[in-house]
Every structure is written in C-alpha cells, then in structure tokens.
PDB file of C-alpha atoms in Angstrom:
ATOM      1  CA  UNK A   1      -7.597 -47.387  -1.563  1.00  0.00           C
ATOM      2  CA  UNK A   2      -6.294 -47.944  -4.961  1.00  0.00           C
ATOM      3  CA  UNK A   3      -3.885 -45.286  -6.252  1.00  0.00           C
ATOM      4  CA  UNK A   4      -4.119 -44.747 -10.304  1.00  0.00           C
ATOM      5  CA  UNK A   5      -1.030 -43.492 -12.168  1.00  0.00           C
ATOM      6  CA  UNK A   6      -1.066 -42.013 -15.955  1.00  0.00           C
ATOM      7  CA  UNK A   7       1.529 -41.838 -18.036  1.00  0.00           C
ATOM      8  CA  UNK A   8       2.144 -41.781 -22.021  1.00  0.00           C
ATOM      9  CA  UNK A   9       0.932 -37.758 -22.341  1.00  0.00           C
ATOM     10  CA  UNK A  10       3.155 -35.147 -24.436  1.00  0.00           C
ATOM     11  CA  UNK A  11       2.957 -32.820 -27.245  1.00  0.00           C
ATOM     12  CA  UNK A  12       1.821 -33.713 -30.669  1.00  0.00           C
ATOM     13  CA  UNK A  13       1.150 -32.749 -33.836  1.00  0.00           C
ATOM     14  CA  UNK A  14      -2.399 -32.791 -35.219  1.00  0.00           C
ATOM     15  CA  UNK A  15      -2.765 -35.747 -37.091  1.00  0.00           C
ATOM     16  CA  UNK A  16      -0.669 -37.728 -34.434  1.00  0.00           C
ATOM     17  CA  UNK A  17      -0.908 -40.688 -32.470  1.00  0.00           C
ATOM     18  CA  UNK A  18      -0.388 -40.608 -28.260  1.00  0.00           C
ATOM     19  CA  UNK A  19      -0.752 -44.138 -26.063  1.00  0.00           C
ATOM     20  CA  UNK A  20      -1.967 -43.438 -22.402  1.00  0.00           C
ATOM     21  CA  UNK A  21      -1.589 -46.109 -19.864  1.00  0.00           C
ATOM     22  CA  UNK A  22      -2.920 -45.815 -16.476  1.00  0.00           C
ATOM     23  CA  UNK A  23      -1.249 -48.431 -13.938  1.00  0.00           C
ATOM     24  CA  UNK A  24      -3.167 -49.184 -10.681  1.00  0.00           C
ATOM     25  CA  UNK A  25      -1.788 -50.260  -8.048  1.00  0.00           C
ATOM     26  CA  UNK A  26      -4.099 -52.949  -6.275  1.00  0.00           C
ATOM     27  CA  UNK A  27      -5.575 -56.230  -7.698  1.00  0.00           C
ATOM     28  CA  UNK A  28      -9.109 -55.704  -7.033  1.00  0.00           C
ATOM     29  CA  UNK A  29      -8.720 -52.610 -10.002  1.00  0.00           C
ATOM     30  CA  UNK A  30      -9.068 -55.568 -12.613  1.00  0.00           C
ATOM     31  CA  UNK A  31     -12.610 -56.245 -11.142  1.00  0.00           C
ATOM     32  CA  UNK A  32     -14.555 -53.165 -12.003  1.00  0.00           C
ATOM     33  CA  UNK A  33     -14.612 -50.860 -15.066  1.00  0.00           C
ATOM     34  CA  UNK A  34     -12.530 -48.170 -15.680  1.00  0.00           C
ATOM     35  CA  UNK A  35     -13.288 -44.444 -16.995  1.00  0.00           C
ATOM     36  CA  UNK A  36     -11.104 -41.818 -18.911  1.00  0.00           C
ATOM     37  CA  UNK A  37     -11.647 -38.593 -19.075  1.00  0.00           C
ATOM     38  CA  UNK A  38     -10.043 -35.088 -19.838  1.00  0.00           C
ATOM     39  CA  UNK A  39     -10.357 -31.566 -18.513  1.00  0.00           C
ATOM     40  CA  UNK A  40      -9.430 -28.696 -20.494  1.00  0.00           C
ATOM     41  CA  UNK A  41      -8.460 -25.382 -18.712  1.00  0.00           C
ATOM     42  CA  UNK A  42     -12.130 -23.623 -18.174  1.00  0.00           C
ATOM     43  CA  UNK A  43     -13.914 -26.690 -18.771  1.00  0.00           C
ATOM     44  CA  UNK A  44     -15.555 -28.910 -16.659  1.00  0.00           C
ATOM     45  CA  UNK A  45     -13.870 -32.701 -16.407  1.00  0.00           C
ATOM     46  CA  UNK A  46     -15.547 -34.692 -19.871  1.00  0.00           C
ATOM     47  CA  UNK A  47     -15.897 -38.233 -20.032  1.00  0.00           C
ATOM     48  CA  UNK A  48     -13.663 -40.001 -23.036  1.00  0.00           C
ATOM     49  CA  UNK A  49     -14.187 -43.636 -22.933  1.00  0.00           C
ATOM     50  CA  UNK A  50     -14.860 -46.343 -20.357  1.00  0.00           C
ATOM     51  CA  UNK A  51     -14.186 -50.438 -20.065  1.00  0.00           C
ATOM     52  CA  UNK A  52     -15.856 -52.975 -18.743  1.00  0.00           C
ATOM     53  CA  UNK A  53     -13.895 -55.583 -15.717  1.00  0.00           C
ATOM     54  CA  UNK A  54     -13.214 -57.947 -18.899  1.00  0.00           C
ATOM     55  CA  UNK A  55     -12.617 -55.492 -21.533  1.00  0.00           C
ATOM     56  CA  UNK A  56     -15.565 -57.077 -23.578  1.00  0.00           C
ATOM     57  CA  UNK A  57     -17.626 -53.668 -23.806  1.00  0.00           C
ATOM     58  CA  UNK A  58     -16.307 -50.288 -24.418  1.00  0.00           C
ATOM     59  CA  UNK A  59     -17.848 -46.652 -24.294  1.00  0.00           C
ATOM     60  CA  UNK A  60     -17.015 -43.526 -25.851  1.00  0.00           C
ATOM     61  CA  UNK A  61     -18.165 -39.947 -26.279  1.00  0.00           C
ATOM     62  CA  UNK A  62     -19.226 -38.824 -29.777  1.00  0.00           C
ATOM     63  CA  UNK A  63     -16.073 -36.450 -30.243  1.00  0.00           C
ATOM     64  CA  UNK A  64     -13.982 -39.443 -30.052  1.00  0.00           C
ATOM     65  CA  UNK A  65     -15.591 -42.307 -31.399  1.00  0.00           C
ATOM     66  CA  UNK A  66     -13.622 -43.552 -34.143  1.00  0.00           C
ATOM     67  CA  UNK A  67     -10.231 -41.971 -33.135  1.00  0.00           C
ATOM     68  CA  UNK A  68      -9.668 -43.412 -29.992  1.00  0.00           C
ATOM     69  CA  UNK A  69      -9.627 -47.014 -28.140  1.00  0.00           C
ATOM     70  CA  UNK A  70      -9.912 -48.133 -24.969  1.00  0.00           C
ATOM     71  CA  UNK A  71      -8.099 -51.171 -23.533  1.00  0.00           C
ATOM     72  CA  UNK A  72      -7.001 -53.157 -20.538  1.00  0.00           C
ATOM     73  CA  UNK A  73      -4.397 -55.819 -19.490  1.00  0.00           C
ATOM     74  CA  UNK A  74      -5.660 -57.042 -16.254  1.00  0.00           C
ATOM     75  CA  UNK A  75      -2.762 -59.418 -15.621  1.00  0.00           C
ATOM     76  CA  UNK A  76      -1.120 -55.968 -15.552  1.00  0.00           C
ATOM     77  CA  UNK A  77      -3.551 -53.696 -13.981  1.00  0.00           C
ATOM     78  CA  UNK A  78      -3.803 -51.343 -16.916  1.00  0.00           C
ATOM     79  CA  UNK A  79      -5.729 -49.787 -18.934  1.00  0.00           C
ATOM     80  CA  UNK A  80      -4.561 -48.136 -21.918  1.00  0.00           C
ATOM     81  CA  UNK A  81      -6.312 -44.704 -24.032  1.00  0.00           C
ATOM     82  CA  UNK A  82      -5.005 -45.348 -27.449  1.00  0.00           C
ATOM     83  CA  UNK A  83      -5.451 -41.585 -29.211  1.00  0.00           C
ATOM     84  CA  UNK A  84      -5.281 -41.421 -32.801  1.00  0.00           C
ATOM     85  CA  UNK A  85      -6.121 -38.486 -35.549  1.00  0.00           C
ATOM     86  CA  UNK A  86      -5.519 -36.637 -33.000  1.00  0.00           C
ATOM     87  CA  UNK A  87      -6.841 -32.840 -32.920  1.00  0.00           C
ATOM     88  CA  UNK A  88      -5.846 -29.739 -30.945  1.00  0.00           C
ATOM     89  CA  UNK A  89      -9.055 -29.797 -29.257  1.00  0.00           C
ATOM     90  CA  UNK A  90      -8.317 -32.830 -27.848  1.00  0.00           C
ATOM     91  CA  UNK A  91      -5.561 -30.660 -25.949  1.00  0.00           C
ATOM     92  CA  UNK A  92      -6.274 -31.501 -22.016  1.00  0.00           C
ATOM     93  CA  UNK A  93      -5.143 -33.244 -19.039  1.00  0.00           C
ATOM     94  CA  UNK A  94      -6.134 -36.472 -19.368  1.00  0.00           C
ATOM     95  CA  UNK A  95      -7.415 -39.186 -16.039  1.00  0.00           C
ATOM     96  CA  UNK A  96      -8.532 -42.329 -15.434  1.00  0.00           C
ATOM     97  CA  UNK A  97     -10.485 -43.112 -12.642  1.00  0.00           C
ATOM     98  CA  UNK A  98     -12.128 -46.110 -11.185  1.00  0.00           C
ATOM     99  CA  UNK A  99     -14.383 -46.837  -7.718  1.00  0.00           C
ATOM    100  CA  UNK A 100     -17.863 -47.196  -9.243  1.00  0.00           C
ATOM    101  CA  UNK A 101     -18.089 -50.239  -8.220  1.00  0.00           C
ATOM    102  CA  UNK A 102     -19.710 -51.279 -11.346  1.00  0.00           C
ATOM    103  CA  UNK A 103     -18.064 -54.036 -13.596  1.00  0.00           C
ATOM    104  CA  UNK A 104     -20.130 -54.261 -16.943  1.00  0.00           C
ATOM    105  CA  UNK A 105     -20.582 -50.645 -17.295  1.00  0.00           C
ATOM    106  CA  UNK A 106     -19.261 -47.201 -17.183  1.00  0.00           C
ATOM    107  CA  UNK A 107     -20.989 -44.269 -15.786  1.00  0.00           C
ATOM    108  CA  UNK A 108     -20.029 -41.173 -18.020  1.00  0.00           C
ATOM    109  CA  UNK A 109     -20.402 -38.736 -14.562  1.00  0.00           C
ATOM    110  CA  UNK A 110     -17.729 -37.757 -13.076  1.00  0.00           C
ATOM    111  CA  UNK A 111     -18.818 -37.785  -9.566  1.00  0.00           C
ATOM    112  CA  UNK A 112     -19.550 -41.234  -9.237  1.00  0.00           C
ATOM    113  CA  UNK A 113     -15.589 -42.323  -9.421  1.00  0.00           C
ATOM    114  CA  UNK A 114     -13.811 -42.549  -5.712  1.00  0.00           C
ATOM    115  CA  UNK A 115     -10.356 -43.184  -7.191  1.00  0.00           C
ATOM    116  CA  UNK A 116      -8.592 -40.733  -9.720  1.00  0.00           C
ATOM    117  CA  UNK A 117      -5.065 -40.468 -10.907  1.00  0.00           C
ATOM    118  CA  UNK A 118      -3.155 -37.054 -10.744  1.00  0.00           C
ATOM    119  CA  UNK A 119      -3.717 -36.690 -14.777  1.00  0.00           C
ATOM    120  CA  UNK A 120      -1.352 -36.495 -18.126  1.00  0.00           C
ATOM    121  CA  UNK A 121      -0.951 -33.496 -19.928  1.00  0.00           C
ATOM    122  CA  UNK A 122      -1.733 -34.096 -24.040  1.00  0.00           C
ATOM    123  CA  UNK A 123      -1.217 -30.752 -26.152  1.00  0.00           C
ATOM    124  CA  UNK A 124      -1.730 -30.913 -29.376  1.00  0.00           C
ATOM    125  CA  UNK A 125      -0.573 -28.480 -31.559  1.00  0.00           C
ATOM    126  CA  UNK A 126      -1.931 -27.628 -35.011  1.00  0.00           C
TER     127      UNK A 126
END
C-alpha cells in the first residue's frame, strides 16, 4: 500500500505564494494520476487539482484555476501543488491522494482514492 506524505503547508499572507509537495513512497505511484484536495473545518473534502501518470494533462476546480499548478517529478515520486495569489479562503488542510487506478485522468470524487496522506495545514491570513 503506498503511503503519501505532504509537506510545504504554513501560514501566509494573502497575496502569498506556498509550494506543497507530496512524496510517495512506492514506485508504482508514478504510474497513475494523482489528486489534491483540501478540507476546511465544516466542509466536506473539495477537489483542487489532479495529474495525469506523465504530467501531460492537468485538472483544476474553478476557484483555483489560474492561481495554482499542479506538477510531478516521477523520478522522484512527487507531486507538487504550487499555490499562488493566494486567498484566506483557500485556508484548509490540504491532501493528496492517489489509488484510482486511473492514469490519464483524475476523478474529482473523493471516494474513489484508496491512498491519502495525513494532510498540510495552509492558513492564510488576510
């Protein structure tokens, strides 16, 4: 079972600029696309953006588009959540998550992703 780890999450300004990079810790992670999504207390878990196995298509949601990118490194295993013009409703915990089993697309629900990470914290403050 491949374990997910985030990292890159803090406070910021609005206005600001955050990196998120989730590591994963088995090979076979570089095959299949990759989700991120937040969850704000009260709020159910929101998909962000998504990446396809080669990194050649990307997804967001409409609150995001144009703000963020998505990225990967697979001779790394990561995928990066670059967050820009940042806003304090973008203020959640922040997860990728992985287990689809799809490779050219990302599903935008939740429930079809096995493998999750234990989430960064972004705040941002206005």
């Amino acid at each position: 079972q491949a374990q997910l780890v985030e990292s890159g999450g803090g406070l910021v300004q609005a206005g600001g600029s955050l990196r998120l990079s989730c590591a994963a810790s088995e090979r076979t992670f570089s095959a299949y696309a990759v989700g991120w999504f937040r969850q704000a207390p009260g709020k159910e878990r929101e998909f962000v953006a998504g990446i396809s196995w080669a990194g050649d298509s990307t997804y967001y949601a409409d609150s995001v588009k144009g703000r963020f990118i998505v990225s990967r490194d697979n001779a790394k295993n990561r995928v990066y959540l670059q967050m820009n013009s940042l806003k304090p409703g973008d203020t959640a915990v922040y997860y990728c998550a992985g287990g689809t089993g799809r490779a050219y697309t990302t599903s935008r629900d939740p429930d079809e992703y096995r493998y999750w990470g234990q989430g960064t914290q972004v705040t941002v403050s206005s």
